[in-house]
Amino acid sequence: MGKELRTLPEDKKDYKREIIAGTTSFLAMAYIIAVNPSILSATGMPQGALVTATCLSAAFSCILMGLYAKLPIGLASGMGLNAFFAFSVVIGKGISWDIALTAVFVEGIIFILLSLFKVREAVVDAIPLNLKYAVTGGIGLFIAFVGFNGAGLVVSDESTKVAMGNFFSPTVLIAVIGLIVIVILEKKKVKGSMLIGIVISTVMAWGYAILRPESANLLGISVPSGIFKFESLAPIAGKIDFSYLTTPENIFNFAVIVLTFLFVDFFDTVGTLVGVASRANMLDKDGRVPNAGKALLVDALGTTAGALMGTSAVTTYVESATGVEEGGRTGLTAITIGVLFFIATFFSPVFIAVPTCATAPALIYVGYLMLGSIVKIDFSDITEAVPAFLTIALMPLTYSIGDGLTVGVLVYVVLNILNNIFTKEKSKKKPLSKVMIILGFVFILKLILPLIS
């Protein structure tokens, strides 16, 4: 690999930088402490136990990422995956939540095997460098869109799909002030600028909630309901149940559920890992992600452990990019995230009360930084440029890193196969790896799977 990775930094200044980076990533991810239990509780699972499962599964996965893979990347229960778990599987198919947890557990075991046999690492390494830069840019737009939406600056609209929200809404003003604070501090090269921006925005939001509680409540802003709280895992932990697999029809349904979890988690993780590592300048001279195999194994172990604790699939978080932008480069960043998730298990009311408008400024600013990677893309080669463009555009527009990567890779494979068939000059033909061709077929299956489920 191009650069030696370290679990711990080399001096005190680096320790401070990594801890600030980890804290920033944690605060950008902390919304999951409230959102994941809210979504999964629709299945009948107790919300209090889900808070504990969300925090502990994230803590386990992040600390393992730091110690074993040595990457500054945080993990937690995945958004999108939790909605599929609750609304498509449990409510949509009428399957009990313990069977759904079993499907997540099986997905995790399959991921462990794929990671041990280096299948997932081969996929990461096979993605062409131009597409890797596109993934970084696409994630930048995606994460900025999440921030705009969290602030209320971009809202849904029946006629135009999306529209601009009320610029003078308290949430938008709080986010704008937070963004200005971050930009000014970054200009002055103040360390921890994004963390400071999040804290200032949170204080403003809580101040508004104290002065105008009813209005603030409508905007999703509230002061912490307390400080200390801990809920037992007992109602949802260890509820793996294979009794559902007694008939051929159930086995088929179960397999479709597992494959859907597998596809969404696999390619969201690959996209996030590539994008964040690229932004951190961690790619080696061949464009490979260092310790990708270890990182993917940690992701698989996190999903398996999460299912045993009682939560949906654990995955790498795009919000990790906020910590990377604060200078996080070692495993200590991920360990810090994990420790803070563990602490949050006992102080969840405080972290649940950090509103999305407070973390939005950091997400928007990171989006701006990550979009800069597109200048490295070779737009003179249409077989490289079109797939890159589609990847960048579709990540925010489909609200899915995995879907953007799917279309980008699929179009890349098709265009380059056609180019190699119809181009007579040998010098203009482009080598296409077997892994990329296999990925093309896999992505076609991924697109067909929802049609048969």
Short mmCIF file of C-alpha atoms in Angstrom, two decimals:
data_model
loop_
_atom_site.label_atom_id
_atom_site.label_comp_id
_atom_site.label_asym_id
_atom_site.label_seq_id
_atom_site.Cartn_x
_atom_site.Cartn_y
_atom_site.Cartn_z
CA MET A 1 0.00 0.00 0.00
CA GLY A 2 1.05 3.55 -0.61
CA LYS A 3 0.81 4.80 2.94
CA GLU A 4 1.38 3.13 6.29
CA LEU A 5 -1.77 3.20 8.37
CA ARG A 6 -1.61 3.68 12.11
CA THR A 7 -4.18 3.01 14.79
CA LEU A 8 -2.79 5.84 16.91
CA PRO A 9 -1.16 9.14 15.88
CA GLU A 10 2.47 9.98 16.58
CA ASP A 11 2.33 13.07 18.81
CA LYS A 12 0.04 15.02 21.13
CA LYS A 13 -1.01 17.49 18.44
CA ASP A 14 -2.12 14.58 16.23
CA TYR A 15 -4.02 13.01 19.15
CA LYS A 16 -5.97 16.23 19.59
CA ARG A 17 -6.71 16.44 15.86
CA GLU A 18 -7.93 12.83 15.68
CA ILE A 19 -10.16 13.21 18.75
CA ILE A 20 -11.68 16.41 17.35
CA ALA A 21 -12.20 14.60 14.03
CA GLY A 22 -13.88 11.65 15.75
CA THR A 23 -16.11 13.94 17.80
CA THR A 24 -17.13 15.83 14.66
CA SER A 25 -18.02 12.61 12.84
CA PHE A 26 -19.95 11.36 15.86
CA LEU A 27 -22.04 14.52 16.10
CA ALA A 28 -22.77 14.31 12.37
CA MET A 29 -23.86 10.68 12.85
CA ALA A 30 -25.64 11.09 16.20
CA TYR A 31 -29.04 11.62 14.58
CA ILE A 32 -29.17 7.83 14.09
CA ILE A 33 -29.59 7.44 17.88
CA ALA A 34 -33.07 8.96 17.53
CA VAL A 35 -33.96 8.08 13.93
CA ASN A 36 -33.13 4.37 13.91
CA PRO A 37 -35.30 3.51 16.97
CA SER A 38 -38.09 5.70 15.59
CA ILE A 39 -38.14 3.75 12.29
CA LEU A 40 -37.66 0.26 13.72
CA SER A 41 -40.22 0.77 16.50
CA ALA A 42 -42.90 0.78 13.77
CA THR A 43 -42.40 -3.01 13.75
CA GLY A 44 -43.43 -3.29 17.40
CA MET A 45 -39.88 -3.40 18.77
CA PRO A 46 -39.48 -1.41 22.02
CA GLN A 47 -37.94 2.00 21.29
CA GLY A 48 -35.86 2.19 24.47
CA ALA A 49 -34.10 -1.10 23.78
CA LEU A 50 -33.51 0.02 20.18
CA VAL A 51 -31.66 3.13 21.40
CA THR A 52 -29.27 0.90 23.34
CA ALA A 53 -28.84 -1.53 20.42
CA THR A 54 -28.16 1.35 18.01
CA CYS A 55 -25.49 2.85 20.27
CA LEU A 56 -23.78 -0.41 21.27
CA SER A 57 -23.66 -1.87 17.74
CA ALA A 58 -22.13 1.39 16.49
CA ALA A 59 -19.66 1.50 19.38
CA PHE A 60 -18.52 -2.09 18.74
CA SER A 61 -18.15 -1.55 14.98
CA CYS A 62 -16.34 1.81 15.19
CA ILE A 63 -13.84 0.65 17.81
CA LEU A 64 -13.14 -2.50 15.79
CA MET A 65 -12.69 -0.35 12.65
CA GLY A 66 -10.10 1.76 14.47
CA LEU A 67 -8.18 -1.10 16.08
CA TYR A 68 -8.24 -3.58 13.19
CA ALA A 69 -8.70 -1.67 9.92
CA LYS A 70 -7.06 1.54 11.24
CA LEU A 71 -9.29 3.77 9.13
CA PRO A 72 -11.04 6.99 10.29
CA ILE A 73 -14.47 5.70 9.30
CA GLY A 74 -17.54 5.39 11.51
CA LEU A 75 -20.26 2.74 11.28
CA ALA A 76 -23.83 2.52 12.58
CA SER A 77 -27.24 1.15 11.63
CA GLY A 78 -27.77 2.15 8.01
CA MET A 79 -30.41 4.59 6.85
CA GLY A 80 -32.43 3.07 4.02
CA LEU A 81 -31.61 -0.38 5.32
CA ASN A 82 -33.62 0.30 8.48
CA ALA A 83 -36.56 1.61 6.43
CA PHE A 84 -36.47 -1.49 4.21
CA PHE A 85 -36.34 -3.64 7.36
CA ALA A 86 -39.36 -1.95 8.95
CA PHE A 87 -41.67 -0.98 6.11
CA SER A 88 -40.88 -3.40 3.27
CA VAL A 89 -40.04 -6.58 5.17
CA VAL A 90 -41.90 -6.52 8.50
CA ILE A 91 -44.93 -4.35 7.67
CA GLY A 92 -45.02 -4.88 3.88
CA LYS A 93 -44.54 -8.66 3.88
CA GLY A 94 -46.16 -9.30 7.26
CA ILE A 95 -43.01 -10.93 8.64
CA SER A 96 -42.18 -10.69 12.34
CA TRP A 97 -39.24 -8.52 13.33
CA ASP A 98 -37.29 -11.46 14.77
CA ILE A 99 -37.39 -13.15 11.33
CA ALA A 100 -36.20 -9.90 9.76
CA LEU A 101 -33.33 -9.81 12.27
CA THR A 102 -32.50 -13.36 11.22
CA ALA A 103 -32.25 -12.20 7.59
CA VAL A 104 -29.84 -9.43 8.66
CA PHE A 105 -27.82 -11.99 10.64
CA VAL A 106 -27.57 -14.29 7.60
CA GLU A 107 -26.57 -11.31 5.44
CA GLY A 108 -23.80 -10.56 7.92
CA ILE A 109 -22.52 -14.14 7.81
CA ILE A 110 -22.47 -14.06 3.98
CA PHE A 111 -20.58 -10.76 4.13
CA ILE A 112 -18.02 -12.26 6.51
CA LEU A 113 -17.40 -15.09 4.03
CA LEU A 114 -17.20 -12.70 1.07
CA SER A 115 -14.73 -10.55 3.02
CA LEU A 116 -12.57 -13.48 4.12
CA PHE A 117 -12.37 -14.71 0.51
CA LYS A 118 -11.53 -11.13 -0.59
CA VAL A 119 -14.51 -10.88 -2.94
CA ARG A 120 -15.58 -7.47 -1.62
CA GLU A 121 -11.98 -6.20 -1.66
CA ALA A 122 -11.67 -7.28 -5.31
CA VAL A 123 -14.76 -5.20 -6.14
CA VAL A 124 -13.30 -2.10 -4.46
CA ASP A 125 -9.96 -2.53 -6.24
CA ALA A 126 -11.60 -3.15 -9.63
CA ILE A 127 -13.47 0.16 -9.78
CA PRO A 128 -11.56 2.43 -12.23
CA LEU A 129 -9.85 5.50 -10.82
CA ASN A 130 -12.09 7.96 -12.70
CA LEU A 131 -15.15 6.28 -11.21
CA LYS A 132 -13.58 6.48 -7.76
CA TYR A 133 -13.21 10.24 -8.17
CA ALA A 134 -16.82 10.35 -9.39
CA VAL A 135 -17.98 8.44 -6.31
CA THR A 136 -16.29 11.05 -4.10
CA GLY A 137 -17.97 13.89 -6.00
CA GLY A 138 -21.33 12.11 -5.99
CA ILE A 139 -21.13 11.52 -2.26
CA GLY A 140 -20.30 15.21 -1.88
CA LEU A 141 -23.54 16.20 -3.61
CA PHE A 142 -25.44 13.50 -1.71
CA ILE A 143 -24.18 14.57 1.69
CA ALA A 144 -24.82 18.25 0.87
CA PHE A 145 -28.38 17.35 -0.18
CA VAL A 146 -28.85 15.59 3.17
CA GLY A 147 -27.66 18.78 4.86
CA PHE A 148 -29.92 21.08 2.80
CA ASN A 149 -32.88 18.84 3.57
CA GLY A 150 -32.03 18.65 7.28
CA ALA A 151 -31.87 22.43 7.45
CA GLY A 152 -35.18 22.82 5.62
CA LEU A 153 -33.58 24.74 2.77
CA VAL A 154 -34.61 22.02 0.32
CA VAL A 155 -38.07 20.47 0.82
CA SER A 156 -40.26 17.97 -1.02
CA ASP A 157 -42.83 19.29 -3.49
CA GLU A 158 -45.60 17.36 -5.26
CA SER A 159 -45.24 19.32 -8.50
CA THR A 160 -41.48 19.65 -8.84
CA LYS A 161 -40.31 16.80 -6.53
CA VAL A 162 -38.09 19.24 -4.60
CA ALA A 163 -38.27 22.96 -3.96
CA MET A 164 -36.62 25.66 -1.87
CA GLY A 165 -37.97 25.94 1.65
CA ASN A 166 -38.60 29.11 3.64
CA PHE A 167 -35.21 30.80 3.81
CA PHE A 168 -36.22 32.72 6.93
CA SER A 169 -37.30 29.59 8.81
CA PRO A 170 -35.44 29.28 12.15
CA THR A 171 -33.87 25.97 11.06
CA VAL A 172 -32.53 27.48 7.83
CA LEU A 173 -31.17 30.56 9.62
CA ILE A 174 -29.49 28.38 12.26
CA ALA A 175 -27.89 26.25 9.53
CA VAL A 176 -26.78 29.30 7.53
CA ILE A 177 -25.18 30.90 10.59
CA GLY A 178 -23.47 27.60 11.40
CA LEU A 179 -22.15 27.35 7.84
CA ILE A 180 -20.83 30.93 7.96
CA VAL A 181 -19.07 30.14 11.25
CA ILE A 182 -17.43 27.07 9.69
CA VAL A 183 -16.31 28.96 6.57
CA ILE A 184 -14.82 31.84 8.61
CA LEU A 185 -13.00 29.46 10.96
CA GLU A 186 -11.74 27.38 8.02
CA LYS A 187 -10.48 30.56 6.35
CA LYS A 188 -8.58 31.37 9.53
CA LYS A 189 -7.38 27.73 9.69
CA VAL A 190 -8.91 27.16 13.12
CA LYS A 191 -8.81 23.47 14.08
CA GLY A 192 -12.15 21.86 14.85
CA SER A 193 -14.12 24.38 12.80
CA MET A 194 -16.91 21.94 11.93
CA LEU A 195 -17.25 20.76 15.51
CA ILE A 196 -17.46 24.37 16.67
CA GLY A 197 -20.07 25.07 13.98
CA ILE A 198 -22.20 22.11 15.13
CA VAL A 199 -21.96 23.14 18.80
CA ILE A 200 -22.87 26.80 18.09
CA SER A 201 -25.81 25.71 15.90
CA THR A 202 -27.01 23.30 18.59
CA VAL A 203 -26.88 26.00 21.29
CA MET A 204 -28.85 28.37 19.03
CA ALA A 205 -31.44 25.66 18.35
CA TRP A 206 -31.86 24.83 22.04
CA GLY A 207 -32.11 28.54 22.83
CA TYR A 208 -34.93 28.86 20.31
CA ALA A 209 -36.65 25.83 21.84
CA ILE A 210 -36.53 27.48 25.28
CA LEU A 211 -37.96 30.77 23.97
CA ARG A 212 -40.52 29.31 21.52
CA PRO A 213 -41.16 25.69 22.60
CA GLU A 214 -44.33 25.10 20.55
CA SER A 215 -42.92 26.52 17.33
CA ALA A 216 -39.60 24.72 17.89
CA ASN A 217 -41.39 21.41 18.45
CA LEU A 218 -43.10 21.72 15.05
CA LEU A 219 -39.64 22.18 13.50
CA GLY A 220 -38.24 19.11 15.25
CA ILE A 221 -36.20 21.11 17.77
CA SER A 222 -36.33 20.43 21.49
CA VAL A 223 -34.09 20.72 24.51
CA PRO A 224 -32.85 17.47 26.06
CA SER A 225 -35.59 15.70 28.04
CA GLY A 226 -32.99 14.68 30.59
CA ILE A 227 -29.35 13.79 30.88
CA PHE A 228 -28.97 10.18 32.02
CA LYS A 229 -30.97 7.24 30.68
CA PHE A 230 -30.23 3.57 29.99
CA GLU A 231 -32.57 0.93 28.57
CA SER A 232 -32.02 -2.85 28.67
CA LEU A 233 -31.30 -4.81 25.48
CA ALA A 234 -33.15 -7.86 26.81
CA PRO A 235 -36.43 -7.45 24.81
CA ILE A 236 -34.68 -7.58 21.41
CA ALA A 237 -31.22 -9.14 21.87
CA GLY A 238 -30.52 -12.67 20.65
CA LYS A 239 -33.92 -13.07 18.93
CA ILE A 240 -32.57 -14.93 15.87
CA ASP A 241 -35.26 -17.38 14.69
CA PHE A 242 -34.94 -19.81 11.77
CA SER A 243 -38.40 -21.40 12.29
CA TYR A 244 -39.73 -19.35 9.33
CA LEU A 245 -37.72 -21.50 6.91
CA THR A 246 -40.07 -24.48 6.97
CA THR A 247 -41.69 -24.20 3.51
CA PRO A 248 -40.22 -23.64 0.00
CA GLU A 249 -42.24 -20.41 -0.38
CA ASN A 250 -40.87 -19.01 2.87
CA ILE A 251 -37.34 -20.02 1.91
CA PHE A 252 -37.68 -18.11 -1.41
CA ASN A 253 -39.09 -15.00 0.34
CA PHE A 254 -36.31 -15.17 2.92
CA ALA A 255 -33.66 -15.47 0.20
CA VAL A 256 -35.02 -12.41 -1.65
CA ILE A 257 -34.98 -10.40 1.60
CA VAL A 258 -31.40 -11.46 2.37
CA LEU A 259 -30.25 -10.65 -1.20
CA THR A 260 -31.87 -7.21 -1.06
CA PHE A 261 -30.15 -6.43 2.25
CA LEU A 262 -26.94 -7.79 0.72
CA PHE A 263 -27.04 -5.64 -2.42
CA VAL A 264 -27.97 -2.38 -0.69
CA ASP A 265 -25.44 -2.80 2.12
CA PHE A 266 -22.65 -4.08 -0.14
CA PHE A 267 -22.61 -1.24 -2.62
CA ASP A 268 -23.43 1.55 -0.17
CA THR A 269 -20.42 0.39 1.86
CA VAL A 270 -18.16 0.11 -1.19
CA GLY A 271 -19.17 3.57 -2.40
CA THR A 272 -18.70 5.21 0.99
CA LEU A 273 -15.35 3.50 1.61
CA VAL A 274 -13.99 4.55 -1.79
CA GLY A 275 -15.32 8.10 -1.53
CA VAL A 276 -14.08 8.84 1.98
CA ALA A 277 -10.67 7.21 1.41
CA SER A 278 -10.25 9.15 -1.83
CA ARG A 279 -11.08 12.44 -0.13
CA ALA A 280 -8.57 11.65 2.64
CA ASN A 281 -5.87 11.08 -0.01
CA MET A 282 -5.46 7.53 1.26
CA LEU A 283 -5.59 5.80 -2.13
CA ASP A 284 -2.27 4.19 -3.11
CA LYS A 285 -0.49 4.72 -6.43
CA ASP A 286 -2.78 2.16 -8.09
CA GLY A 287 -5.92 3.86 -6.79
CA ARG A 288 -6.62 1.18 -4.18
CA VAL A 289 -8.12 1.75 -0.74
CA PRO A 290 -5.68 0.74 2.02
CA ASN A 291 -6.90 -2.01 4.34
CA ALA A 292 -10.10 -2.28 2.31
CA GLY A 293 -10.41 -5.98 3.10
CA LYS A 294 -10.15 -5.36 6.83
CA ALA A 295 -12.62 -2.48 6.68
CA LEU A 296 -15.15 -4.60 4.82
CA LEU A 297 -14.71 -7.46 7.30
CA VAL A 298 -15.39 -5.03 10.15
CA ASP A 299 -18.54 -3.90 8.34
CA ALA A 300 -19.65 -7.54 8.06
CA LEU A 301 -18.91 -8.29 11.71
CA GLY A 302 -20.77 -5.11 12.72
CA THR A 303 -23.87 -6.22 10.80
CA THR A 304 -23.77 -9.69 12.39
CA ALA A 305 -23.25 -8.31 15.90
CA GLY A 306 -25.94 -5.68 15.31
CA ALA A 307 -28.48 -8.36 14.38
CA LEU A 308 -27.65 -10.26 17.59
CA MET A 309 -28.12 -7.04 19.59
CA GLY A 310 -31.45 -6.35 17.88
CA THR A 311 -30.90 -3.75 15.15
CA SER A 312 -30.87 -3.64 11.35
CA ALA A 313 -27.72 -3.84 9.20
CA VAL A 314 -24.70 -1.80 10.29
CA THR A 315 -22.81 0.00 7.53
CA THR A 316 -20.10 2.60 6.97
CA TYR A 317 -21.33 6.19 7.28
CA VAL A 318 -20.82 8.88 4.68
CA GLU A 319 -20.83 11.40 7.54
CA SER A 320 -17.35 10.04 8.35
CA ALA A 321 -16.20 12.54 5.74
CA THR A 322 -16.76 15.36 8.25
CA GLY A 323 -14.08 13.86 10.50
CA VAL A 324 -11.75 13.30 7.57
CA GLU A 325 -12.08 16.98 6.69
CA GLU A 326 -11.11 17.82 10.28
CA GLY A 327 -7.86 15.91 9.73
CA GLY A 328 -8.83 12.40 10.88
CA ARG A 329 -6.37 9.95 9.33
CA THR A 330 -5.83 7.12 11.84
CA GLY A 331 -7.88 4.53 13.66
CA LEU A 332 -8.13 6.82 16.68
CA THR A 333 -10.81 8.82 14.84
CA ALA A 334 -13.01 5.71 14.54
CA ILE A 335 -12.23 4.68 18.13
CA THR A 336 -13.32 8.13 19.33
CA ILE A 337 -16.61 7.77 17.44
CA GLY A 338 -17.13 4.37 19.03
CA VAL A 339 -16.37 5.57 22.56
CA LEU A 340 -18.82 8.46 22.14
CA PHE A 341 -21.53 6.08 20.92
CA PHE A 342 -20.91 3.96 24.02
CA ILE A 343 -21.18 7.03 26.25
CA ALA A 344 -24.34 8.02 24.41
CA THR A 345 -25.89 4.75 25.59
CA PHE A 346 -26.11 6.35 29.03
CA PHE A 347 -26.69 9.96 27.93
CA SER A 348 -28.94 9.39 24.93
CA PRO A 349 -31.39 12.26 25.73
CA VAL A 350 -28.61 14.82 25.14
CA PHE A 351 -27.47 13.42 21.79
CA ILE A 352 -30.98 12.73 20.56
CA ALA A 353 -31.72 16.43 21.07
CA VAL A 354 -29.00 17.59 18.63
CA PRO A 355 -31.24 18.70 15.70
CA THR A 356 -30.53 18.07 12.03
CA CYS A 357 -30.30 21.81 11.38
CA ALA A 358 -27.26 21.86 13.70
CA THR A 359 -25.37 19.11 11.85
CA ALA A 360 -26.47 20.41 8.42
CA PRO A 361 -23.74 23.10 8.15
CA ALA A 362 -20.97 20.50 8.50
CA LEU A 363 -22.60 18.22 5.91
CA ILE A 364 -23.02 21.08 3.42
CA TYR A 365 -19.43 22.23 3.86
CA VAL A 366 -18.08 18.68 3.46
CA GLY A 367 -20.20 18.32 0.32
CA TYR A 368 -18.47 21.36 -1.14
CA LEU A 369 -15.04 19.93 -0.32
CA MET A 370 -15.75 16.45 -1.71
CA LEU A 371 -17.13 17.79 -4.98
CA GLY A 372 -13.65 19.11 -5.74
CA SER A 373 -12.56 15.59 -6.69
CA ILE A 374 -14.32 15.88 -10.07
CA VAL A 375 -11.47 18.04 -11.43
CA LYS A 376 -9.36 14.85 -11.45
CA ILE A 377 -11.77 13.03 -13.79
CA ASP A 378 -10.68 12.62 -17.42
CA PHE A 379 -13.65 14.18 -19.24
CA SER A 380 -11.90 13.92 -22.61
CA ASP A 381 -12.66 10.17 -22.77
CA ILE A 382 -16.41 9.72 -23.21
CA THR A 383 -16.34 6.08 -22.06
CA GLU A 384 -14.95 7.34 -18.74
CA ALA A 385 -16.80 10.66 -18.53
CA VAL A 386 -20.40 9.50 -19.08
CA PRO A 387 -20.31 6.78 -16.37
CA ALA A 388 -18.62 9.29 -14.04
CA PHE A 389 -21.30 11.90 -14.73
CA LEU A 390 -24.12 9.42 -14.12
CA THR A 391 -22.54 8.32 -10.85
CA ILE A 392 -22.21 11.90 -9.65
CA ALA A 393 -25.72 12.92 -10.70
CA LEU A 394 -27.64 9.86 -9.57
CA MET A 395 -26.28 9.54 -6.04
CA PRO A 396 -28.17 12.63 -4.80
CA LEU A 397 -31.08 12.29 -7.25
CA THR A 398 -31.86 8.67 -6.24
CA TYR A 399 -30.91 9.41 -2.61
CA SER A 400 -28.69 6.34 -2.72
CA ILE A 401 -24.93 5.95 -2.95
CA GLY A 402 -25.40 2.31 -3.99
CA ASP A 403 -27.81 3.10 -6.82
CA GLY A 404 -25.55 5.81 -8.22
CA LEU A 405 -22.60 3.42 -8.15
CA THR A 406 -24.72 0.66 -9.74
CA VAL A 407 -25.68 2.74 -12.78
CA GLY A 408 -22.18 4.21 -13.13
CA VAL A 409 -20.45 0.81 -13.15
CA LEU A 410 -23.09 -0.80 -15.38
CA VAL A 411 -22.83 1.96 -18.00
CA TYR A 412 -19.02 1.88 -17.76
CA VAL A 413 -18.99 -1.85 -18.54
CA VAL A 414 -21.49 -1.60 -21.42
CA LEU A 415 -19.78 1.42 -23.07
CA ASN A 416 -16.33 -0.12 -22.87
CA ILE A 417 -17.48 -3.50 -24.18
CA LEU A 418 -19.10 -1.73 -27.16
CA ASN A 419 -16.01 0.43 -27.62
CA ASN A 420 -13.76 -2.63 -27.71
CA ILE A 421 -16.05 -4.42 -30.18
CA PHE A 422 -16.45 -1.58 -32.68
CA THR A 423 -13.02 0.10 -32.39
CA LYS A 424 -10.57 -1.28 -34.92
CA GLU A 425 -7.47 0.48 -33.60
CA LYS A 426 -5.91 -1.70 -30.92
CA SER A 427 -4.45 1.32 -29.09
CA LYS A 428 -7.96 2.75 -28.49
CA LYS A 429 -9.34 -0.46 -27.00
CA LYS A 430 -9.56 -0.41 -23.23
CA PRO A 431 -8.79 -3.42 -21.00
CA LEU A 432 -11.83 -4.39 -18.92
CA SER A 433 -11.25 -6.53 -15.85
CA LYS A 434 -13.19 -9.74 -15.29
CA VAL A 435 -14.39 -8.35 -11.96
CA MET A 436 -16.00 -5.36 -13.69
CA ILE A 437 -17.75 -7.63 -16.20
CA ILE A 438 -19.05 -9.83 -13.39
CA LEU A 439 -20.18 -6.69 -11.56
CA GLY A 440 -22.15 -5.70 -14.66
CA PHE A 441 -24.11 -8.97 -14.53
CA VAL A 442 -24.57 -8.65 -10.76
CA PHE A 443 -25.94 -5.12 -11.14
CA ILE A 444 -28.43 -6.31 -13.75
CA LEU A 445 -29.61 -8.89 -11.19
CA LYS A 446 -29.76 -6.14 -8.58
CA LEU A 447 -32.07 -4.10 -10.82
CA ILE A 448 -34.26 -7.14 -11.61
CA LEU A 449 -34.57 -8.33 -7.99
CA PRO A 450 -37.15 -5.70 -6.86
CA LEU A 451 -39.38 -6.74 -9.78
CA ILE A 452 -39.67 -10.33 -8.54
CA SER A 453 -39.96 -9.48 -4.83
#
